[in-house]
PDB file of C-alpha atoms and ligand atoms in Angstrom:
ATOM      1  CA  UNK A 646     -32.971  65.326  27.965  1.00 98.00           C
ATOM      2  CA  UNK A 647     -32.246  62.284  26.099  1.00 98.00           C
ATOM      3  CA  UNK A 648     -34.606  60.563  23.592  1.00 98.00           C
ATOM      4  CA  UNK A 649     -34.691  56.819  23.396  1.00 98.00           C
ATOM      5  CA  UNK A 650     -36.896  55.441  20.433  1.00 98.00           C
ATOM      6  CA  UNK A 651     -40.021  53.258  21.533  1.00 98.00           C
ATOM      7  CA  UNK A 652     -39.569  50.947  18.469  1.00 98.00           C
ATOM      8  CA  UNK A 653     -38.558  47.414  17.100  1.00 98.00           C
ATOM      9  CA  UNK A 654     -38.785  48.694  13.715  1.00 98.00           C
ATOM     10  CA  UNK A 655     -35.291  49.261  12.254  1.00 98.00           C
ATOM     11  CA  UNK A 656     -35.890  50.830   9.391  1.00 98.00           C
ATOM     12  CA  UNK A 657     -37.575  53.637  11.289  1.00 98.00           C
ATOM     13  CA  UNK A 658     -34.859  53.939  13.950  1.00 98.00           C
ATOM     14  CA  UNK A 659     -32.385  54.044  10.907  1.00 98.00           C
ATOM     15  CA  UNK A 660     -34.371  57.904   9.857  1.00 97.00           C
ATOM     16  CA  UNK A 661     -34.087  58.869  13.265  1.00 97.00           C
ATOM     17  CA  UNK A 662     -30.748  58.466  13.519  1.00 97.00           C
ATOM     18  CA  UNK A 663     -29.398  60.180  10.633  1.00 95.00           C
ATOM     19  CA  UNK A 664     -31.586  63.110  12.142  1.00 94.00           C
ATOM     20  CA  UNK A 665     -29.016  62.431  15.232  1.00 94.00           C
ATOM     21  CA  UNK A 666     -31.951  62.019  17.465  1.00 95.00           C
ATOM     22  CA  UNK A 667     -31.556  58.622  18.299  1.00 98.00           C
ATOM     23  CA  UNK A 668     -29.789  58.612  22.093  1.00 98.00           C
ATOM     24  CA  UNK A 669     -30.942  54.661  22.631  1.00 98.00           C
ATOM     25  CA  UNK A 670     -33.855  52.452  21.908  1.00 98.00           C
ATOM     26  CA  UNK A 671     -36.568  50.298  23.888  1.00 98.00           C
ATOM     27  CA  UNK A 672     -38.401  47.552  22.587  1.00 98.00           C
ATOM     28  CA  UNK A 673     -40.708  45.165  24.662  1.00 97.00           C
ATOM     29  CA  UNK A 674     -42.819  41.752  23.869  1.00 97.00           C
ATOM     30  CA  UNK A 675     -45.167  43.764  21.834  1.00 97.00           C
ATOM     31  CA  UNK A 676     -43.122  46.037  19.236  1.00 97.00           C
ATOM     32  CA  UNK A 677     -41.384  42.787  18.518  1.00 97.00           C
ATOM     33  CA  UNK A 678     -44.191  41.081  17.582  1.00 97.00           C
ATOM     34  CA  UNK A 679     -45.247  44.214  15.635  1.00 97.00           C
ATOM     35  CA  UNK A 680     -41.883  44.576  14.087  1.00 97.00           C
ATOM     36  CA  UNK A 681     -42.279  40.817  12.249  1.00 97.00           C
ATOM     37  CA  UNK A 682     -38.807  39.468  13.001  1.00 96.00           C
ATOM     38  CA  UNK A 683     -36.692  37.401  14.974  1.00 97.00           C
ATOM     39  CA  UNK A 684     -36.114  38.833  18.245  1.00 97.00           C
ATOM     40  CA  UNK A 685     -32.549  37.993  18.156  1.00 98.00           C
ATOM     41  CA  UNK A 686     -31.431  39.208  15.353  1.00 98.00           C
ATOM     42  CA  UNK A 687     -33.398  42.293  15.516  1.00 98.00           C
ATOM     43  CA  UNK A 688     -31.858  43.552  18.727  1.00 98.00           C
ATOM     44  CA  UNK A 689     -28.463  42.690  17.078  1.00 98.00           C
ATOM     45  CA  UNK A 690     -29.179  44.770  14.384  1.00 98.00           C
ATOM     46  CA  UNK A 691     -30.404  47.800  16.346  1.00 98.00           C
ATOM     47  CA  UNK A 692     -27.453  47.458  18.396  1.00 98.00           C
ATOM     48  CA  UNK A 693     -25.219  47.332  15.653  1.00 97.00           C
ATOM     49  CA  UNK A 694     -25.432  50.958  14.904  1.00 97.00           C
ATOM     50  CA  UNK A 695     -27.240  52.781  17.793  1.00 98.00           C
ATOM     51  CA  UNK A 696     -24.256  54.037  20.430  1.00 97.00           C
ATOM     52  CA  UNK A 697     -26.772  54.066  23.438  1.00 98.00           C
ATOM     53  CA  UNK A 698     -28.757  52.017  25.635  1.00 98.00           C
ATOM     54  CA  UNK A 699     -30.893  49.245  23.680  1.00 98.00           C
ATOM     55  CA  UNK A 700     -33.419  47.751  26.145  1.00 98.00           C
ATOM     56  CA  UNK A 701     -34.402  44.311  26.038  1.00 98.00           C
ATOM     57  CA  UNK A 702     -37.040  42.910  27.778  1.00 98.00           C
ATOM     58  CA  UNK A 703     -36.802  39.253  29.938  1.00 98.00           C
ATOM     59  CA  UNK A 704     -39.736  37.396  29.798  1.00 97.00           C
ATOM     60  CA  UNK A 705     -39.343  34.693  32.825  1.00 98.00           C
ATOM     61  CA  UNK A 706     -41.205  34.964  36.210  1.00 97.00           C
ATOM     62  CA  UNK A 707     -38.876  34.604  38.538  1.00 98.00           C
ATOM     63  CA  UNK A 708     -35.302  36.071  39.971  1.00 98.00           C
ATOM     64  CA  UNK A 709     -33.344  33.049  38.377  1.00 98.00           C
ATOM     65  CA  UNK A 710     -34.647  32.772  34.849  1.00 98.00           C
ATOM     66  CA  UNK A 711     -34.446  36.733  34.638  1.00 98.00           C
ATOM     67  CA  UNK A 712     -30.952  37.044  35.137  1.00 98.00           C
ATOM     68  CA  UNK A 713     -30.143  34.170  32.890  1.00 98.00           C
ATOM     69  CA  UNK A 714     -31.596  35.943  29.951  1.00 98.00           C
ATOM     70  CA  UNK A 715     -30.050  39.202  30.935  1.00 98.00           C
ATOM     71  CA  UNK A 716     -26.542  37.265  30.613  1.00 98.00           C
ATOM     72  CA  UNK A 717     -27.577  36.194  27.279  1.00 98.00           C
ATOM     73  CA  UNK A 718     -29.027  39.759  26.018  1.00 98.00           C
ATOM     74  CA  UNK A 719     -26.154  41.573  27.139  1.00 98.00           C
ATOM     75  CA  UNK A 720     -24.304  39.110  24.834  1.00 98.00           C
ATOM     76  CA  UNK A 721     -26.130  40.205  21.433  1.00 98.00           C
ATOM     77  CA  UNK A 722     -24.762  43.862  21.658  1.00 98.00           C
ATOM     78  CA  UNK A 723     -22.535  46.355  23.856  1.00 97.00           C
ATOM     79  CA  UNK A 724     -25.342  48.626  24.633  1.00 98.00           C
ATOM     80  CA  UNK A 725     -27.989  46.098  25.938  1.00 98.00           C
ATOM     81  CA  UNK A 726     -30.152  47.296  29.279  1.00 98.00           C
ATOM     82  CA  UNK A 727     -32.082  44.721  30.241  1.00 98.00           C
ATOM     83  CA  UNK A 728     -35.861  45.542  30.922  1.00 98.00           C
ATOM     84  CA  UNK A 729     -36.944  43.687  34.117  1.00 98.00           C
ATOM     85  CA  UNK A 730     -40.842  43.459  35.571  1.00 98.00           C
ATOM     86  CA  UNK A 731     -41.849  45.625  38.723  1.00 98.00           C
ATOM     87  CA  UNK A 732     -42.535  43.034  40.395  1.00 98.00           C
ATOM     88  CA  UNK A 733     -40.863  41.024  43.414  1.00 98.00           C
ATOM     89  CA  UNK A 734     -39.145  38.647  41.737  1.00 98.00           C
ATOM     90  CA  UNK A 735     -38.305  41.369  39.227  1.00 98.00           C
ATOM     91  CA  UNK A 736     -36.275  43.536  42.093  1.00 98.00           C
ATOM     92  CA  UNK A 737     -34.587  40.236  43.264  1.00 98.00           C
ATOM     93  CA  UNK A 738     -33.273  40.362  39.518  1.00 98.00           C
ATOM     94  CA  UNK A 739     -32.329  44.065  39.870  1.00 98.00           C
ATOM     95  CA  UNK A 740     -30.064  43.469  42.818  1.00 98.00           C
ATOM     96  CA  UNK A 741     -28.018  40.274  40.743  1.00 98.00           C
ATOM     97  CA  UNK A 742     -28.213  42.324  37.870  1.00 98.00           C
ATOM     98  CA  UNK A 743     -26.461  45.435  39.658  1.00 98.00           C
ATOM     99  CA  UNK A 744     -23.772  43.067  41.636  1.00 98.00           C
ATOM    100  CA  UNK A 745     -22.662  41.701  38.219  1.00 98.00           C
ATOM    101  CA  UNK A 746     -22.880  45.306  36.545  1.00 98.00           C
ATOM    102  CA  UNK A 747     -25.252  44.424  33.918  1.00 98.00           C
ATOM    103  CA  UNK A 748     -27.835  47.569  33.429  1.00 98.00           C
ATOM    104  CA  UNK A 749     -31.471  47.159  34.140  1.00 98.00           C
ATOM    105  CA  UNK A 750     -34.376  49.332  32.873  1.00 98.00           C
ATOM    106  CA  UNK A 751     -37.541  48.343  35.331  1.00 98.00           C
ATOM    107  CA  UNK A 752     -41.125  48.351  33.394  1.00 98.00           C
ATOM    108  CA  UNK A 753     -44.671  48.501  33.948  1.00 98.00           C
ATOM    109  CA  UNK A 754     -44.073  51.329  36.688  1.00 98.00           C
ATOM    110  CA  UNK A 755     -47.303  53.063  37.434  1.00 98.00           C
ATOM    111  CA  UNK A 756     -46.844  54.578  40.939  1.00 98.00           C
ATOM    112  CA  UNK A 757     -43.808  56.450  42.703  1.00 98.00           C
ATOM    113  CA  UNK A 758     -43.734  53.794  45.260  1.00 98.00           C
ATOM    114  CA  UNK A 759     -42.866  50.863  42.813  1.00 98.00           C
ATOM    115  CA  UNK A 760     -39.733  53.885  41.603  1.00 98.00           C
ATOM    116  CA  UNK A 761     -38.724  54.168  44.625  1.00 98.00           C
ATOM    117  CA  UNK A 762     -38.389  50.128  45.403  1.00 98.00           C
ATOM    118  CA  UNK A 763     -36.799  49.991  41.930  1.00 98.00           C
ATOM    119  CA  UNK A 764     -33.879  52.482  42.948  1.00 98.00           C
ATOM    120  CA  UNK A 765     -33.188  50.845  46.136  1.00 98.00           C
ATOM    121  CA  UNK A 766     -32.882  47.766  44.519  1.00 98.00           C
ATOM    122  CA  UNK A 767     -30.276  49.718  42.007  1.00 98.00           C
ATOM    123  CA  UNK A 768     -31.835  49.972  38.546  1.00 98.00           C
ATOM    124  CA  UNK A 769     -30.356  51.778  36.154  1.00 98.00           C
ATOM    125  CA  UNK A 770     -33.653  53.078  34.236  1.00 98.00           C
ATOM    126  CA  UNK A 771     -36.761  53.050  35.744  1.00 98.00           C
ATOM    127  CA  UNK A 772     -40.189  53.344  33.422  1.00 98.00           C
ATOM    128  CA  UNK A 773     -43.439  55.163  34.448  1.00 98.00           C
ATOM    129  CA  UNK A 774     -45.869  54.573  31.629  1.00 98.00           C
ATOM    130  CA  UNK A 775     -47.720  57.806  31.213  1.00 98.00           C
ATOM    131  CA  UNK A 776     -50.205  56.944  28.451  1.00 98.00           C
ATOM    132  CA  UNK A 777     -51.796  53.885  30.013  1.00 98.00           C
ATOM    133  CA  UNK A 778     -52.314  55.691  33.439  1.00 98.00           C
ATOM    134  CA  UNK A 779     -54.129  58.191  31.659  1.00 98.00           C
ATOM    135  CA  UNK A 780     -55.903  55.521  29.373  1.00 98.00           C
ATOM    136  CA  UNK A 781     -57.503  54.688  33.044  1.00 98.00           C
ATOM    137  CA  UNK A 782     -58.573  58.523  34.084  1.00 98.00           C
ATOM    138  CA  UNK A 783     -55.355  59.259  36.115  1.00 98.00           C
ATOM    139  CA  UNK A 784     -52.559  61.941  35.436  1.00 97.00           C
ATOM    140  CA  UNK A 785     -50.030  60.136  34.263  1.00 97.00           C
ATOM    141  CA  UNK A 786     -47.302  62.771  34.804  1.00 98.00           C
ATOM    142  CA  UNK A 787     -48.152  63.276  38.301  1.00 98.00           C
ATOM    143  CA  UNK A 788     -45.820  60.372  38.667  1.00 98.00           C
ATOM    144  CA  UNK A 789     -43.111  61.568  36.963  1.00 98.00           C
ATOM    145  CA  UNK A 790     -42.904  64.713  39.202  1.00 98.00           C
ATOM    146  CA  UNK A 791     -43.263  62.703  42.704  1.00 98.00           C
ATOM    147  CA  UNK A 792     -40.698  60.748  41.218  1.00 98.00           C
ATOM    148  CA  UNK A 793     -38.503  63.341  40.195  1.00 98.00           C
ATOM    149  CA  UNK A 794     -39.086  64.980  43.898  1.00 98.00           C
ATOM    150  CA  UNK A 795     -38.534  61.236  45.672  1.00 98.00           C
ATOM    151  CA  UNK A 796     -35.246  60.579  43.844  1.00 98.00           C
ATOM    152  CA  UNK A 797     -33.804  64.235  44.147  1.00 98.00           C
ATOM    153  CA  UNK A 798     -34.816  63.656  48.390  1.00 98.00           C
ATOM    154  CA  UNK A 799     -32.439  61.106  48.485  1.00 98.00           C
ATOM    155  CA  UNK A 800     -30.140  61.206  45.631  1.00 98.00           C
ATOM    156  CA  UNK A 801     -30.714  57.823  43.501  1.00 98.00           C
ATOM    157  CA  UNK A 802     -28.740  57.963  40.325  1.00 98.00           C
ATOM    158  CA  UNK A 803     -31.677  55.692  38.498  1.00 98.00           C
ATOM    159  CA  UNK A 804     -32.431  57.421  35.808  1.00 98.00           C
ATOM    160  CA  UNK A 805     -36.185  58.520  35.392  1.00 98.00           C
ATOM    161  CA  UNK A 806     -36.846  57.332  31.440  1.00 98.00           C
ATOM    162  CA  UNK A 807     -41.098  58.748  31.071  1.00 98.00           C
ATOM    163  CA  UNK A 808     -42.567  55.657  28.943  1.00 98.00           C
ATOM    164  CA  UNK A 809     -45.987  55.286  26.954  1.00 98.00           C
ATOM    165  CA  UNK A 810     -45.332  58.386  25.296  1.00 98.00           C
ATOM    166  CA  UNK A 811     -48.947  59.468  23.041  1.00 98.00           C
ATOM    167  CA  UNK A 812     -48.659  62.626  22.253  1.00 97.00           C
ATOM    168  CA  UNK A 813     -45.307  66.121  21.454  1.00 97.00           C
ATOM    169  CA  UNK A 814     -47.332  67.449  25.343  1.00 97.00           C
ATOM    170  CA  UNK A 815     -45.927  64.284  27.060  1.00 98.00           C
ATOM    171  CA  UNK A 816     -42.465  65.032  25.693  1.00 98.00           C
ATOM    172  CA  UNK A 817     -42.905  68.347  27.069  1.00 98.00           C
ATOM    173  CA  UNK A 818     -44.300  67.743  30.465  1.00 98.00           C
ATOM    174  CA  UNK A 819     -41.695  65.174  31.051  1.00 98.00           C
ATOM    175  CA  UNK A 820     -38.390  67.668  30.095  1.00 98.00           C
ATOM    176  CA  UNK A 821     -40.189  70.612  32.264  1.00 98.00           C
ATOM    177  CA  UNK A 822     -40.694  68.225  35.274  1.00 98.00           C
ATOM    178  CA  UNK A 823     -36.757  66.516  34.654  1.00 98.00           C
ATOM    179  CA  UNK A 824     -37.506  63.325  33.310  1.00 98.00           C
ATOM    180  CA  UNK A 825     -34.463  62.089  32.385  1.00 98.00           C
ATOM    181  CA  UNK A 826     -35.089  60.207  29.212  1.00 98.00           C
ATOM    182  CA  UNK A 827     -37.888  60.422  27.247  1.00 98.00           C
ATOM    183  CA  UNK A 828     -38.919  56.743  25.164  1.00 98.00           C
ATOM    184  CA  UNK A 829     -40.832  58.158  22.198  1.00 98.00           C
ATOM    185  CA  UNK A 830     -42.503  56.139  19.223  1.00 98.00           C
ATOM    186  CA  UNK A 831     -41.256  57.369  15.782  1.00 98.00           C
ATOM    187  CA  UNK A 832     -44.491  59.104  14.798  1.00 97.00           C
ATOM    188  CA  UNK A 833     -44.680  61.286  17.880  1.00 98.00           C
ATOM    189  CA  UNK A 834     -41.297  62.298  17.098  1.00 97.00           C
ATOM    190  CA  UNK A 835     -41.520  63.479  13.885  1.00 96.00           C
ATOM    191  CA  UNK A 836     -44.254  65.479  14.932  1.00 96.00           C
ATOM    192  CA  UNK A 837     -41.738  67.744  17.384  1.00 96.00           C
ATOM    193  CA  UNK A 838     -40.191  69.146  14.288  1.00 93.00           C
ATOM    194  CA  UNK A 839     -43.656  70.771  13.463  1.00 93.00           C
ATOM    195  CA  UNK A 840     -44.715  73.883  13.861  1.00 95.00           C
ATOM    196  CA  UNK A 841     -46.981  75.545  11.331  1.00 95.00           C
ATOM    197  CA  UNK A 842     -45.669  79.111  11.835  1.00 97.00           C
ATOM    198  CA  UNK A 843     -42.570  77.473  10.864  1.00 97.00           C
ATOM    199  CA  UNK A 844     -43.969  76.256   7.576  1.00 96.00           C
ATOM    200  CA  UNK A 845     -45.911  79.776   6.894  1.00 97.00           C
ATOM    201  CA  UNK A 846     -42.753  82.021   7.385  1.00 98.00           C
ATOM    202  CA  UNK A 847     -40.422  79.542   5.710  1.00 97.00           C
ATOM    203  CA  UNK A 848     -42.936  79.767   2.535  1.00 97.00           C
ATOM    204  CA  UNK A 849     -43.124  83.230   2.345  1.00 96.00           C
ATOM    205  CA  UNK A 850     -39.029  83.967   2.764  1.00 96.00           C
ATOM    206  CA  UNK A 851     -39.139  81.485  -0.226  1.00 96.00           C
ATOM    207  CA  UNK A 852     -41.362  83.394  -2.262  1.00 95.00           C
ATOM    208  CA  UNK A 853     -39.566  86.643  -1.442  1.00 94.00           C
ATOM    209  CA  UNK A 854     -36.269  85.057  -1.835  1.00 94.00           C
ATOM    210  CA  UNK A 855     -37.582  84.211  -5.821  1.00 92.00           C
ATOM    211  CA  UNK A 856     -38.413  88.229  -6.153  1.00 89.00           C
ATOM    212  CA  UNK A 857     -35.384  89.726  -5.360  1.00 82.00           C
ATOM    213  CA  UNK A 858     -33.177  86.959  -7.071  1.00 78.00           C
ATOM    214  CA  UNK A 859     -35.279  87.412 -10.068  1.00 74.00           C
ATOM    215  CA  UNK A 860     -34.336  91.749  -9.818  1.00 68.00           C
TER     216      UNK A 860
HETATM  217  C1  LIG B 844     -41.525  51.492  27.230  1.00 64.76           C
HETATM  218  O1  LIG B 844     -40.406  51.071  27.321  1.00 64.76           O
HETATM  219  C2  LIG B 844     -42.646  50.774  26.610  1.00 64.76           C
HETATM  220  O2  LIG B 844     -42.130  50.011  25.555  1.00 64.76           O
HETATM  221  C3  LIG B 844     -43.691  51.667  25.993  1.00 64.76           C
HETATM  222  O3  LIG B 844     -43.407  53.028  26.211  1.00 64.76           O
HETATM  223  C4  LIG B 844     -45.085  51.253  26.259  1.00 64.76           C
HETATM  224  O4  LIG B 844     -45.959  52.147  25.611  1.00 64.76           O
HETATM  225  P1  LIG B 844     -47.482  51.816  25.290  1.00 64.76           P
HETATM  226  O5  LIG B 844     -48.277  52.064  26.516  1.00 64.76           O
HETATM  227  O6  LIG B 844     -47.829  52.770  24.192  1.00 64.76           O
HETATM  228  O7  LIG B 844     -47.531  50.381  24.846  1.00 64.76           O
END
Protein backbone atom coordinates (compact mmCIF):
# COMPACT_ATOMS: atom_id res chain seq x y z
CA UNK A 1 0.00 0.00 0.00
CA UNK A 2 1.24 3.34 -0.77
CA UNK A 3 0.99 6.42 1.53
CA UNK A 4 0.38 9.80 0.03
CA UNK A 5 0.61 12.75 2.64
CA UNK A 6 -2.74 14.81 3.16
CA UNK A 7 -0.73 18.08 3.60
CA UNK A 8 0.27 21.58 2.13
CA UNK A 9 2.67 21.98 4.82
CA UNK A 10 6.24 21.42 3.53
CA UNK A 11 8.07 21.42 6.30
CA UNK A 12 6.09 18.47 7.60
CA UNK A 13 6.23 16.49 4.34
CA UNK A 14 10.08 17.24 4.46
CA UNK A 15 10.11 14.71 8.15
CA UNK A 16 8.14 12.32 6.41
CA UNK A 17 10.24 11.89 3.80
CA UNK A 18 13.49 11.38 5.32
CA UNK A 19 11.45 8.59 7.24
CA UNK A 20 11.00 7.32 3.39
CA UNK A 21 7.33 7.29 3.92
CA UNK A 22 6.42 9.82 1.65
CA UNK A 23 5.05 7.82 -1.76
CA UNK A 24 3.15 11.28 -3.04
CA UNK A 25 1.19 14.11 -1.62
CA UNK A 26 -2.47 15.68 -1.88
CA UNK A 27 -3.36 19.02 -1.09
CA UNK A 28 -6.85 20.67 -1.79
CA UNK A 29 -8.41 24.43 -1.40
CA UNK A 30 -8.29 24.03 2.27
CA UNK A 31 -4.66 22.76 3.40
CA UNK A 32 -3.53 25.58 1.18
CA UNK A 33 -5.17 28.04 2.88
CA UNK A 34 -4.01 26.36 6.12
CA UNK A 35 -0.51 26.05 4.88
CA UNK A 36 -0.21 30.23 4.54
CA UNK A 37 1.47 30.38 1.14
CA UNK A 38 1.22 30.91 -2.37
CA UNK A 39 -0.36 28.11 -4.02
CA UNK A 40 2.05 28.17 -6.78
CA UNK A 41 4.99 28.11 -5.37
CA UNK A 42 4.05 25.72 -2.75
CA UNK A 43 3.16 22.91 -5.10
CA UNK A 44 6.52 23.70 -6.85
CA UNK A 45 8.25 23.20 -3.87
CA UNK A 46 6.59 19.93 -2.82
CA UNK A 47 7.20 18.74 -6.18
CA UNK A 48 10.63 19.61 -6.17
CA UNK A 49 11.66 16.80 -3.97
CA UNK A 50 8.73 14.30 -3.60
CA UNK A 51 9.25 11.45 -6.61
CA UNK A 52 5.42 10.61 -6.62
CA UNK A 53 2.14 11.84 -7.45
CA UNK A 54 1.47 15.55 -6.10
CA UNK A 55 -2.27 16.29 -6.47
CA UNK A 56 -3.52 19.55 -7.27
CA UNK A 57 -6.82 20.55 -7.10
CA UNK A 58 -8.81 22.76 -10.14
CA UNK A 59 -11.11 25.04 -8.89
CA UNK A 60 -13.41 26.00 -12.11
CA UNK A 61 -17.00 24.66 -12.68
CA UNK A 62 -17.03 23.49 -15.78
CA UNK A 63 -15.23 20.86 -18.40
CA UNK A 64 -13.31 23.81 -20.16
CA UNK A 65 -11.85 25.86 -17.35
CA UNK A 66 -10.84 22.44 -15.60
CA UNK A 67 -8.67 21.25 -18.13
CA UNK A 68 -7.08 24.59 -18.66
CA UNK A 69 -5.76 24.61 -15.18
CA UNK A 70 -4.76 21.01 -15.35
CA UNK A 71 -2.42 22.15 -18.42
CA UNK A 72 -1.05 24.76 -16.26
CA UNK A 73 -0.55 22.47 -12.95
CA UNK A 74 1.02 19.82 -14.75
CA UNK A 75 3.46 22.61 -15.78
CA UNK A 76 4.71 23.51 -12.07
CA UNK A 77 6.19 19.93 -11.51
CA UNK A 78 6.70 16.34 -13.19
CA UNK A 79 4.61 14.57 -10.71
CA UNK A 80 1.39 16.74 -10.79
CA UNK A 81 -2.21 14.66 -10.72
CA UNK A 82 -4.70 16.89 -11.10
CA UNK A 83 -7.67 16.63 -8.55
CA UNK A 84 -10.97 17.07 -10.49
CA UNK A 85 -14.75 17.42 -8.78
CA UNK A 86 -17.23 14.34 -8.95
CA UNK A 87 -19.34 16.02 -10.61
CA UNK A 88 -20.60 16.12 -14.39
CA UNK A 89 -18.68 18.60 -15.65
CA UNK A 90 -15.86 17.14 -13.56
CA UNK A 91 -16.01 13.58 -15.64
CA UNK A 92 -16.23 15.62 -18.94
CA UNK A 93 -12.71 16.89 -17.61
CA UNK A 94 -11.61 13.30 -16.81
CA UNK A 95 -12.15 12.08 -20.33
CA UNK A 96 -9.87 15.38 -21.94
CA UNK A 97 -7.66 14.88 -19.23
CA UNK A 98 -7.09 11.01 -20.08
CA UNK A 99 -6.99 11.69 -24.11
CA UNK A 100 -4.11 14.16 -23.50
CA UNK A 101 -2.46 11.77 -20.78
CA UNK A 102 -2.48 14.17 -18.03
CA UNK A 103 -3.39 12.14 -14.58
CA UNK A 104 -6.51 12.92 -12.69
CA UNK A 105 -7.28 12.15 -9.01
CA UNK A 106 -11.38 12.58 -8.71
CA UNK A 107 -12.56 14.14 -5.14
CA UNK A 108 -15.41 14.48 -2.98
CA UNK A 109 -16.36 10.68 -3.71
CA UNK A 110 -18.82 9.48 -1.17
CA UNK A 111 -20.63 6.52 -2.84
CA UNK A 112 -19.37 3.50 -5.10
CA UNK A 113 -21.56 4.70 -7.82
CA UNK A 114 -19.80 8.16 -8.30
CA UNK A 115 -16.22 5.42 -8.39
CA UNK A 116 -17.53 3.64 -10.70
CA UNK A 117 -18.57 6.78 -13.18
CA UNK A 118 -15.09 8.10 -12.31
CA UNK A 119 -13.28 4.88 -13.79
CA UNK A 120 -15.29 4.79 -16.83
CA UNK A 121 -14.52 8.13 -17.48
CA UNK A 122 -10.61 7.00 -16.93
CA UNK A 123 -9.28 8.60 -13.75
CA UNK A 124 -6.26 7.77 -12.56
CA UNK A 125 -7.03 8.13 -8.62
CA UNK A 126 -10.25 8.12 -7.39
CA UNK A 127 -11.01 9.56 -3.57
CA UNK A 128 -13.67 8.17 -1.14
CA UNK A 129 -13.55 10.41 1.89
CA UNK A 130 -13.97 8.13 4.83
CA UNK A 131 -13.98 10.59 7.75
CA UNK A 132 -16.73 12.90 6.56
CA UNK A 133 -19.12 9.93 5.74
CA UNK A 134 -18.71 8.88 9.12
CA UNK A 135 -18.88 12.57 10.47
CA UNK A 136 -22.68 12.02 9.06
CA UNK A 137 -23.44 8.42 10.89
CA UNK A 138 -22.44 6.24 7.85
CA UNK A 139 -19.52 3.62 7.53
CA UNK A 140 -17.27 5.21 5.68
CA UNK A 141 -15.24 2.12 4.68
CA UNK A 142 -18.15 0.32 3.46
CA UNK A 143 -17.29 2.23 0.36
CA UNK A 144 -14.00 1.39 0.03
CA UNK A 145 -14.82 -2.39 -0.01
CA UNK A 146 -17.85 -2.09 -2.69
CA UNK A 147 -15.38 -0.24 -4.45
CA UNK A 148 -12.66 -2.50 -4.20
CA UNK A 149 -15.31 -5.44 -5.22
CA UNK A 150 -16.83 -3.05 -8.29
CA UNK A 151 -13.38 -2.33 -9.77
CA UNK A 152 -11.91 -5.96 -9.30
CA UNK A 153 -15.64 -7.10 -11.32
CA UNK A 154 -14.50 -5.39 -14.14
CA UNK A 155 -10.91 -4.69 -14.01
CA UNK A 156 -10.46 -0.67 -13.89
CA UNK A 157 -6.87 0.20 -13.33
CA UNK A 158 -8.09 3.58 -11.28
CA UNK A 159 -6.45 3.39 -8.43
CA UNK A 160 -8.61 3.36 -5.14
CA UNK A 161 -6.57 6.26 -2.93
CA UNK A 162 -9.05 6.04 0.82
CA UNK A 163 -9.18 9.97 1.68
CA UNK A 164 -10.29 11.85 5.00
CA UNK A 165 -8.12 9.73 6.89
CA UNK A 166 -8.91 10.49 11.15
CA UNK A 167 -7.59 8.01 12.81
CA UNK A 168 -4.05 4.62 12.55
CA UNK A 169 -7.91 2.16 12.27
CA UNK A 170 -8.67 3.91 8.90
CA UNK A 171 -5.17 3.15 7.66
CA UNK A 172 -5.82 -0.26 8.64
CA UNK A 173 -9.24 -0.94 7.36
CA UNK A 174 -8.28 0.53 4.10
CA UNK A 175 -4.85 -1.90 3.51
CA UNK A 176 -7.06 -5.07 4.79
CA UNK A 177 -9.92 -4.19 2.33
CA UNK A 178 -7.04 -3.21 -0.76
CA UNK A 179 -7.23 0.32 -0.89
CA UNK A 180 -4.68 1.20 -2.99
CA UNK A 181 -3.28 4.37 -1.56
CA UNK A 182 -3.86 5.60 1.59
CA UNK A 183 -3.82 9.94 1.86
CA UNK A 184 -2.87 10.38 5.52
CA UNK A 185 -2.37 13.79 7.48
CA UNK A 186 1.10 13.97 9.17
CA UNK A 187 -0.18 13.52 12.72
CA UNK A 188 -2.04 10.30 12.04
CA UNK A 189 1.07 9.08 10.63
CA UNK A 190 3.33 9.49 13.17
CA UNK A 191 1.06 7.83 15.32
CA UNK A 192 1.55 4.27 13.19
CA UNK A 193 5.02 4.08 14.56
CA UNK A 194 3.45 3.71 18.12
CA UNK A 195 3.00 1.03 20.00
CA UNK A 196 3.45 1.13 23.75
CA UNK A 197 4.68 -2.48 24.15
CA UNK A 198 7.22 -1.24 21.87
CA UNK A 199 8.28 1.55 24.19
CA UNK A 200 8.03 -0.85 27.48
CA UNK A 201 10.32 -3.67 26.04
CA UNK A 202 12.66 -1.23 24.32
CA UNK A 203 13.11 0.47 27.97
CA UNK A 204 13.74 -2.45 29.75
CA UNK A 205 16.47 -4.10 27.04
CA UNK A 206 17.99 -0.59 27.75
CA UNK A 207 18.18 -0.93 31.29
CA UNK A 208 19.47 -4.49 31.04
CA UNK A 209 21.77 -3.59 28.31
CA UNK A 210 23.43 -0.84 31.14
CA UNK A 211 23.81 -4.05 33.69
CA UNK A 212 25.66 -6.32 31.83
CA UNK A 213 27.89 -3.59 30.08
CA UNK A 214 28.55 -2.25 33.46
CA UNK A 215 29.84 -6.35 34.60
C1 LIG B 1 -8.03 14.16 0.10
O1 LIG B 1 -7.38 14.27 -0.90
C2 LIG B 1 -8.52 15.29 0.91
O2 LIG B 1 -7.58 16.31 0.83
C3 LIG B 1 -8.67 14.98 2.38
O3 LIG B 1 -8.37 13.64 2.66
C4 LIG B 1 -9.91 15.51 2.99
O4 LIG B 1 -9.92 15.19 4.36
P1 LIG B 1 -10.83 15.92 5.44
O5 LIG B 1 -12.18 15.33 5.38
O6 LIG B 1 -10.14 15.63 6.73
O7 LIG B 1 -10.82 17.38 5.09
Amino acid sequence: MEFFIDTAEVDKIKELHDMGLVDGVTTNPSLIKKAGRDHEQTIKEISSFVKGPVSVEALSEDAEGMVKEAEEYVKWGHNIVVKIPMTPEGMKAVRKLAKKNIKTNVTLVFSPLQALIAAKAGATYVSPFIGRLDDIGHVGMDIIAQIRDIFDNYGYETKILAASIRHPTHVLDSALIGADVATVPPEILKKLFNHPLTEIGLKKFLEDAKQWKKE
